[in-house]
Coordinates of C-alpha atoms in Angstrom, one line a residue:
H42 CA -16.7 47.5 -108.4
T43 CA -16.6 46.8 -112.1
S44 CA -12.8 47.3 -112.3
T45 CA -12.4 44.6 -109.4
Q46 CA -14.4 42.3 -111.4
N47 CA -12.4 42.8 -114.5
K48 CA -9.3 42.2 -112.6
I49 CA -10.6 38.9 -111.1
R50 CA -11.6 37.9 -114.5
K51 CA -8.3 38.5 -115.9
R52 CA -6.5 36.7 -113.2
A53 CA -8.6 33.6 -113.9
S54 CA -8.4 33.8 -117.6
K55 CA -4.5 33.2 -117.2
K56 CA -5.2 29.5 -116.9
E57 CA -7.1 29.3 -120.2
S58 CA -5.6 28.9 -123.7
N59 CA -4.5 31.7 -125.9
S60 CA -7.9 31.7 -127.9
L61 CA -9.8 31.8 -125.0
N62 CA -7.8 34.7 -123.5
D63 CA -8.7 36.6 -126.5
Q64 CA -12.4 35.8 -126.3
R65 CA -12.5 36.7 -122.6
T66 CA -10.7 39.8 -123.1
T67 CA -13.1 40.9 -126.0
T68 CA -16.1 40.1 -123.7
I69 CA -14.5 42.1 -120.7
T70 CA -13.8 45.2 -123.2
E71 CA -17.3 45.1 -124.5
N72 CA -18.8 45.0 -120.8
V73 CA -16.7 48.0 -119.7
Q74 CA -17.7 49.8 -122.8
N75 CA -21.3 49.1 -122.4
K76 CA -21.7 50.2 -118.5
P77 CA -22.0 53.7 -117.5
E78 CA -19.1 55.5 -115.9
V79 CA -19.0 55.6 -112.1
N80 CA -18.0 58.8 -110.2
T81 CA -15.3 57.3 -108.1
K82 CA -14.3 60.5 -106.6
A83 CA -18.0 61.1 -105.1
T84 CA -17.9 57.4 -103.9
C85 CA -14.5 58.0 -102.0
A86 CA -16.0 61.1 -100.5
E87 CA -18.9 59.5 -99.5
I88 CA -16.8 56.7 -97.8
F89 CA -15.0 59.0 -96.1
T90 CA -17.9 60.8 -94.9
N91 CA -19.4 57.8 -93.7
A92 CA -16.3 56.8 -91.8
N93 CA -16.0 60.0 -90.4
N94 CA -19.5 59.9 -89.1
L95 CA -19.1 56.5 -87.6
F96 CA -16.0 57.6 -85.9
N97 CA -17.6 60.5 -84.4
E98 CA -20.5 58.4 -83.5
F99 CA -18.0 56.0 -81.8
I100 CA -16.3 58.9 -80.0
N101 CA -19.7 60.1 -78.5
E102 CA -20.3 56.5 -77.4
L103 CA -16.9 56.9 -75.6
D104 CA -17.9 60.2 -74.2
N105 CA -21.2 58.8 -73.0
L106 CA -19.2 55.9 -71.4
C107 CA -16.9 58.3 -69.5
A108 CA -19.7 60.3 -68.4
N109 CA -22.0 57.8 -67.2
W110 CA -20.0 54.5 -66.6
K111 CA -21.3 54.4 -63.0
E112 CA -25.0 53.9 -64.1
L113 CA -24.2 51.7 -67.0
P114 CA -24.6 48.0 -66.9
I115 CA -21.5 46.1 -67.7
E116 CA -23.0 44.6 -70.9
Q117 CA -23.0 48.3 -72.6
L118 CA -19.3 48.6 -71.7
L119 CA -18.6 45.2 -73.4
N120 CA -20.6 46.5 -76.4
I121 CA -18.1 49.1 -76.9
F122 CA -15.0 46.8 -76.1
P123 CA -16.4 43.3 -77.0
D124 CA -13.0 41.6 -77.1
I125 CA -12.1 41.3 -73.5
G126 CA -8.9 39.6 -74.4
S127 CA -7.4 42.6 -76.1
V128 CA -9.3 45.5 -73.9
E129 CA -6.0 46.7 -72.5
T130 CA -4.6 47.2 -76.0
D131 CA -7.8 48.9 -77.4
M132 CA -7.9 51.3 -74.2
K133 CA -4.3 52.3 -74.9
I134 CA -5.0 53.0 -78.5
L135 CA -8.1 55.1 -77.6
K136 CA -6.4 56.7 -74.6
E137 CA -6.8 60.2 -75.9
F138 CA -10.5 59.8 -76.3
L139 CA -11.0 58.5 -72.8
Q140 CA -11.1 60.7 -69.7
A141 CA -7.9 60.2 -67.7
D142 CA -9.7 60.0 -64.4
V143 CA -12.0 57.3 -65.7
L144 CA -9.4 54.8 -67.0
P145 CA -8.5 53.4 -63.7
Y146 CA -12.1 52.4 -63.0
L147 CA -12.5 50.9 -66.4
H148 CA -9.4 48.9 -66.0
I149 CA -10.8 47.4 -62.8
I150 CA -13.9 46.5 -64.2
F151 CA -12.4 44.9 -67.2
K152 CA -9.9 43.2 -65.1
F153 CA -12.7 41.6 -63.3
W154 CA -14.6 40.5 -66.2
K155 CA -11.5 39.1 -67.9
N156 CA -10.8 37.1 -64.7
R157 CA -14.2 36.3 -63.5
K158 CA -13.9 32.5 -64.2
Y159 CA -10.9 32.4 -61.9
L160 CA -12.5 34.7 -59.2
H161 CA -15.4 32.4 -59.1
D162 CA -13.3 29.3 -58.5
V163 CA -11.4 31.2 -55.7
S164 CA -14.8 32.0 -54.2
F165 CA -16.1 28.7 -54.2
G166 CA -12.8 27.2 -53.1
F167 CA -13.0 29.6 -50.1
N168 CA -16.4 28.2 -49.3
D169 CA -14.9 24.8 -49.5
L170 CA -12.1 25.6 -47.2
H171 CA -14.6 27.5 -45.0
E172 CA -16.8 24.2 -44.4
R173 CA -13.9 21.8 -44.2
F174 CA -11.9 23.5 -41.3
H175 CA -15.1 25.0 -39.9
I176 CA -13.8 28.7 -40.0
S177 CA -15.3 31.4 -38.1
S178 CA -18.2 33.4 -39.8
N179 CA -17.5 36.3 -37.9
T180 CA -15.8 38.2 -40.7
D181 CA -16.9 39.8 -44.0
L182 CA -14.8 37.5 -46.3
K183 CA -17.8 35.2 -46.9
K184 CA -20.0 38.2 -48.2
I185 CA -17.0 39.6 -50.2
F186 CA -16.8 36.3 -52.0
F187 CA -20.4 36.0 -52.3
D188 CA -20.6 39.5 -53.8
L189 CA -18.1 38.6 -56.5
I190 CA -20.1 35.5 -57.5
E191 CA -23.2 37.5 -57.8
I192 CA -21.7 40.0 -60.4
N193 CA -23.0 39.4 -64.2
N194 CA -23.3 41.3 -67.3
K195 CA -26.4 43.1 -65.9
T196 CA -24.6 44.6 -63.0
I197 CA -24.1 48.2 -62.8
S198 CA -20.4 49.1 -63.5
S199 CA -20.0 51.1 -60.4
E200 CA -21.3 48.3 -58.4
C201 CA -19.0 45.9 -59.8
Y202 CA -16.1 48.2 -59.4
D203 CA -16.9 48.7 -55.6
K204 CA -17.2 45.0 -55.0
Y205 CA -14.1 44.0 -56.9
Q206 CA -12.2 46.8 -55.6
R207 CA -13.1 45.6 -51.9
Y208 CA -11.9 42.0 -52.8
I209 CA -8.6 43.3 -54.1
I210 CA -8.1 45.5 -50.9
T211 CA -9.2 42.8 -48.4
I212 CA -8.2 39.6 -49.9
E213 CA -5.9 39.8 -52.9
N214 CA -3.6 42.3 -51.3
V215 CA -3.7 40.5 -48.1
Y216 CA -3.1 36.8 -49.0
S217 CA -0.5 35.1 -51.0
T218 CA -1.1 34.1 -54.7
N219 CA -0.5 30.4 -53.5
I220 CA -3.5 30.7 -51.1
L221 CA -5.7 32.0 -53.8
N222 CA -4.5 29.6 -56.5
L223 CA -5.1 26.9 -53.8
C224 CA -8.7 27.9 -53.4
A225 CA -9.4 28.1 -57.2
E226 CA -7.9 24.5 -57.5
L227 CA -10.2 23.3 -54.7
N228 CA -13.0 24.1 -56.9
V229 CA -11.5 23.3 -60.4
S230 CA -10.2 19.9 -59.3
K231 CA -13.2 18.6 -57.0
E232 CA -12.9 14.9 -58.4
L233 CA -9.2 14.9 -57.5
I234 CA -10.0 16.4 -54.0
H235 CA -12.7 14.2 -53.3
F236 CA -10.5 11.2 -54.1
L237 CA -7.5 12.5 -52.1
D238 CA -9.8 13.1 -49.2
N239 CA -10.9 9.4 -49.1
L240 CA -7.2 8.0 -49.5
T241 CA -5.3 7.0 -46.2
T242 CA -1.7 7.7 -45.8
T243 CA -1.2 3.9 -45.8
D244 CA -3.1 3.7 -49.2
A245 CA -0.9 6.5 -50.7
D246 CA 2.3 4.3 -49.4
N247 CA 0.8 1.3 -51.1
L248 CA 0.4 3.3 -54.4
L249 CA 4.1 4.3 -54.4
E250 CA 5.1 0.5 -53.5
A251 CA 2.9 -0.7 -56.3
V252 CA 3.8 1.7 -59.2
N253 CA 7.2 0.0 -59.8
D254 CA 5.3 -3.2 -60.9
W255 CA 2.6 -1.3 -62.8
D256 CA 2.2 -0.8 -66.5
E257 CA 3.7 2.5 -67.4
T258 CA 1.2 3.0 -70.4
L259 CA -1.6 3.1 -67.9
I260 CA -0.1 5.4 -65.4
S261 CA 3.4 6.8 -65.1
T262 CA 5.4 6.6 -61.9
K263 CA 5.8 10.3 -62.0
S264 CA 2.1 10.8 -62.0
V265 CA 1.8 8.7 -58.9
I266 CA 4.8 10.3 -57.2
D267 CA 3.2 13.7 -57.8
F268 CA -0.3 12.4 -56.6
V269 CA 1.3 11.2 -53.3
K270 CA 3.2 14.4 -52.9
L271 CA -0.1 16.2 -53.2
K272 CA -1.7 13.8 -50.6
T273 CA 1.3 14.5 -48.2
F274 CA 0.9 18.2 -48.6
F275 CA -2.7 18.1 -47.5
T276 CA -1.8 15.8 -44.7
H277 CA 0.9 18.3 -43.4
A278 CA -1.6 21.0 -43.5
Y279 CA -4.5 19.1 -41.8
T280 CA -1.9 18.2 -39.1
S281 CA -1.0 22.0 -38.5
I282 CA -4.6 23.0 -38.5
E283 CA -5.5 20.4 -36.1
E284 CA -2.7 21.5 -33.9
I285 CA -4.1 25.1 -34.0
H286 CA -7.7 23.8 -33.4
S287 CA -6.4 22.1 -30.1
Y288 CA -5.8 25.4 -28.4
K289 CA -7.8 28.0 -30.4
T290 CA -11.7 27.5 -30.2
E291 CA -12.4 29.9 -33.0
L292 CA -10.4 29.4 -36.3
L293 CA -10.1 32.2 -38.7
F294 CA -9.3 32.2 -42.4
Q295 CA -5.8 33.7 -41.7
D296 CA -5.0 30.8 -39.5
V297 CA -5.6 28.5 -42.1
A298 CA -3.9 30.5 -44.7
Q299 CA -0.8 30.8 -42.5
C300 CA -0.6 27.0 -42.1
F301 CA -0.6 26.4 -45.8
D302 CA 1.8 29.3 -46.6
I303 CA 4.3 27.9 -44.1
I304 CA 4.2 24.5 -46.2
F305 CA 4.4 26.2 -49.5
K306 CA 7.9 27.5 -48.3
D307 CA 9.0 23.9 -48.0
D308 CA 11.2 23.0 -51.1
D309 CA 9.1 19.8 -51.6
F310 CA 6.1 21.9 -51.9
K311 CA 7.1 25.0 -53.8
N312 CA 5.4 24.1 -57.0
V313 CA 2.6 21.9 -55.5
I314 CA -0.1 24.0 -57.2
G315 CA 1.1 22.9 -60.6
L316 CA 0.4 19.3 -59.3
F317 CA -3.4 19.9 -59.3
E318 CA -3.6 19.9 -63.0
T319 CA -1.4 17.2 -63.6
C320 CA -2.9 15.0 -61.1
S321 CA -6.5 15.7 -62.3
Q322 CA -5.4 14.6 -65.9
S323 CA -4.4 11.1 -64.5
V324 CA -6.8 10.7 -61.7
A325 CA -8.7 8.1 -63.7
G326 CA -5.5 5.9 -64.2
I327 CA -4.4 6.4 -60.4
K328 CA -8.2 5.2 -59.3
H329 CA -7.7 2.0 -61.5
L330 CA -4.5 1.5 -59.8
Y331 CA -6.1 2.2 -56.3
L332 CA -8.9 -0.2 -57.3
E333 CA -6.7 -3.2 -58.3
L334 CA -4.7 -2.6 -55.1
T335 CA -7.8 -2.5 -53.0
N336 CA -9.0 -5.7 -54.5
K337 CA -5.7 -7.4 -53.6
E338 CA -6.0 -5.9 -50.2
Q339 CA -9.5 -7.3 -49.8
S340 CA -8.2 -10.7 -50.8
K341 CA -5.4 -10.6 -48.3
R342 CA -7.8 -9.5 -45.5
R343 CA -10.1 -12.5 -46.4
C344 CA -7.1 -14.8 -46.4
I345 CA -6.1 -13.6 -43.1
M346 CA -9.6 -13.9 -41.6
D347 CA -10.0 -17.3 -43.1
I348 CA -6.8 -18.6 -41.5
M349 CA -7.9 -17.4 -38.2
S350 CA -11.4 -18.8 -38.7
H351 CA -10.1 -22.5 -39.4
S352 CA -6.9 -23.6 -40.7
L353 CA -4.8 -26.8 -40.7
L354 CA -1.0 -26.3 -40.0
H355 CA 1.6 -28.8 -40.9
F356 CA 5.5 -28.6 -40.3
I357 CA 7.9 -30.0 -42.5
K358 CA 11.6 -30.5 -43.1
N359 CA 12.8 -28.5 -46.1
P360 CA 16.6 -29.2 -46.7
S361 CA 16.6 -27.6 -50.2
S362 CA 15.6 -24.2 -48.9
E363 CA 17.6 -21.8 -46.8
R364 CA 15.1 -22.3 -44.2
L365 CA 15.5 -25.9 -42.8
F366 CA 12.0 -26.2 -41.6
D367 CA 8.9 -24.4 -43.1
V368 CA 5.0 -24.6 -42.2
Q369 CA 2.3 -25.4 -44.8
I370 CA -1.4 -24.3 -44.6
K371 CA -2.9 -27.0 -46.5
S372 CA -6.3 -25.5 -47.6
K373 CA -4.6 -22.3 -48.6
N374 CA -1.3 -23.8 -50.2
L375 CA 0.7 -21.2 -48.1
T376 CA 4.1 -21.3 -46.5
F377 CA 6.0 -19.3 -43.9
D378 CA 7.1 -16.7 -46.6
D379 CA 3.3 -16.1 -47.5
L380 CA 2.3 -16.0 -43.8
S381 CA 5.1 -13.3 -43.2
E382 CA 4.0 -11.1 -46.1
L383 CA 0.4 -11.5 -44.7
R384 CA 1.5 -10.4 -41.2
D385 CA 3.3 -7.2 -42.7
R386 CA -0.1 -6.4 -44.4
A387 CA -2.0 -7.1 -41.3
R388 CA 0.3 -4.7 -39.3
L389 CA -0.3 -1.9 -42.0
I390 CA -4.1 -2.4 -42.1
G391 CA -4.2 -2.5 -38.2
Y392 CA -2.0 0.9 -38.3
S393 CA -4.2 2.7 -40.7
N394 CA -7.4 1.8 -38.8
T395 CA -6.0 2.9 -35.4
H396 CA -8.2 5.8 -35.1
N397 CA -11.4 4.2 -36.4
K398 CA -13.9 3.9 -33.6
N399 CA -16.3 1.8 -35.5
Q400 CA -17.1 -1.5 -33.6
D401 CA -16.6 -3.7 -36.8
H402 CA -13.3 -2.3 -37.3
Y403 CA -12.3 -2.7 -33.7
L404 CA -13.1 -6.3 -34.0
E405 CA -11.2 -6.9 -37.2
I406 CA -8.0 -5.1 -35.6
Q407 CA -8.3 -7.5 -32.8
K408 CA -8.1 -10.4 -35.3
L409 CA -5.5 -8.9 -37.1
E410 CA -3.4 -8.4 -33.9
S411 CA -4.1 -12.1 -33.2
F412 CA -3.0 -13.1 -36.8
V413 CA 0.4 -11.3 -36.1
E414 CA 0.8 -13.1 -32.9
L415 CA 0.1 -16.4 -34.6
V416 CA 2.7 -15.9 -37.3
G417 CA 5.0 -14.8 -34.5
V418 CA 4.4 -18.2 -32.6
I419 CA 5.0 -20.0 -36.0
E420 CA 8.1 -18.1 -36.7
G421 CA 9.5 -19.1 -33.0
I422 CA 8.5 -22.9 -33.9
L423 CA 10.6 -22.8 -36.9
K424 CA 13.5 -21.0 -35.1
N425 CA 13.7 -23.8 -32.3
L426 CA 13.2 -26.7 -34.8
S427 CA 16.2 -25.3 -36.7
S428 CA 18.1 -24.8 -33.4
L429 CA 17.5 -28.5 -32.5
Y430 CA 18.4 -29.9 -35.7
T431 CA 21.7 -27.8 -35.8
A432 CA 22.4 -28.9 -32.3
G433 CA 22.1 -32.6 -33.4
F434 CA 18.7 -33.3 -31.6
P435 CA 18.1 -36.8 -32.7
T436 CA 14.4 -36.8 -33.1
V437 CA 13.6 -33.4 -34.4
T438 CA 11.6 -34.8 -37.5
D439 CA 9.7 -37.4 -35.0
I440 CA 8.4 -34.3 -33.2
I441 CA 6.5 -32.7 -36.2
Y442 CA 6.1 -36.0 -38.2
N443 CA 2.3 -36.4 -38.8
Q444 CA 1.5 -33.7 -36.2
D445 CA -1.0 -31.2 -37.6
V446 CA -1.7 -28.2 -35.6
T447 CA -5.2 -26.3 -36.0
C448 CA -6.4 -22.9 -35.6
N449 CA -10.1 -22.7 -34.9
E450 CA -12.0 -19.2 -34.3
G451 CA -8.9 -17.4 -33.4
N452 CA -7.8 -20.2 -30.9
Y453 CA -4.5 -21.7 -31.6
D454 CA -3.5 -23.0 -28.1
N455 CA -2.0 -26.3 -29.3
L456 CA 0.4 -24.1 -31.4
R457 CA 1.7 -22.2 -28.5
Q458 CA 1.9 -25.6 -26.6
L459 CA 4.0 -26.9 -29.3
Y460 CA 6.2 -23.7 -29.2
K461 CA 6.5 -24.3 -25.5
T462 CA 7.6 -27.9 -25.7
L463 CA 10.3 -27.2 -28.3
E464 CA 11.5 -24.3 -26.1
E465 CA 11.8 -26.8 -23.3
K466 CA 13.4 -29.7 -25.2
L467 CA 16.0 -27.1 -26.7
E468 CA 16.8 -25.8 -23.2
L469 CA 17.3 -29.5 -21.9
W470 CA 19.4 -30.6 -25.0
E471 CA 21.8 -27.6 -24.5
Q472 CA 22.1 -28.5 -21.0
Q473 CA 22.8 -32.3 -21.9
L474 CA 25.3 -31.0 -24.5
C475 CA 27.3 -28.9 -21.8
V476 CA 27.5 -31.9 -19.6
M477 CA 28.8 -34.3 -22.2
Y478 CA 31.4 -32.0 -23.5

């Protein structure tokens, strides 16, 4: 110990001046001379003896572990092998001190403990699938997963081995890694899964349409594409499972697993498990994008409903545009191009709500369908006006001059009448042209 102190002092003294070095060397020499001699041989022997005793105690612990592992709680095994990450390496080093017939059991127990977080996720994810698809409870699977969740460091090692070994034989060796990983992700990625569940196929399509115009600093195009791919993956799976439900009253876990496994073989979904993590990381940005789109969607819905409730339409000649005639909705400052876009949106909304049996949704769909018809009538009027004008009909502009057409509470009979009038005029004019020429 004194020698070590002297060496440290000598290393430190090199930074001082020569005079200080001389003084420090003198001090060190005096200290060494004044201190009693230490019997280093005895100290080394004692250290060796202590080390040997400790080693023997450790070997005794290993012997006790091998002899009584079945009765020991897991925490006692972990006291001997505290670093679960390197336990395999440690056991390999100590192999000659461990009973060969016990090693397989210890490997299984430590494997469980090392992977217990993943196994818990698989178990909770299985419960999610079980409830989601109303899987039959007439199996031992639920009990096997429950037993895994119940294991803790106080659990007796043999009990841990039995329960985990049963899981390996019944589940791990039977179902694909993709299925087990899917179960785990259902628990790990709860926020993502909840958001996907509430998203319609139309919503997903809208996200894809909008992402090209979106700020890449907020959400990347790839993130949205991956997100929609994950939604499509679940849509395919649900469709397949519903098909089985249609002819099979009692759905088993293997039925659900088989549906997912078939989809996993599709080239588009071979690596879909990896999308859970990346999509979970970007779910906040995707939610923001979805909210923006939803706000725009609601704005378009309100605009459609307002037009159907009360609107004043005015037809005008528009020579500067490719369209000879156009329509204006004065209160909304809308033209036919705007109405055409709203019509597309109305069709999408109606399609996505086809299976919704709610009475309010049913009434909304009726209004949306009526709006689609309204825009169709307007389109027909513009077409007839253009045809009359191109054919040289002399008073086309007089027909629409100062003529406003209304739509009140979904009633636009006067608009239909205008369409009918123009149809008749066009037919008569074409007949007159044939007679004249």
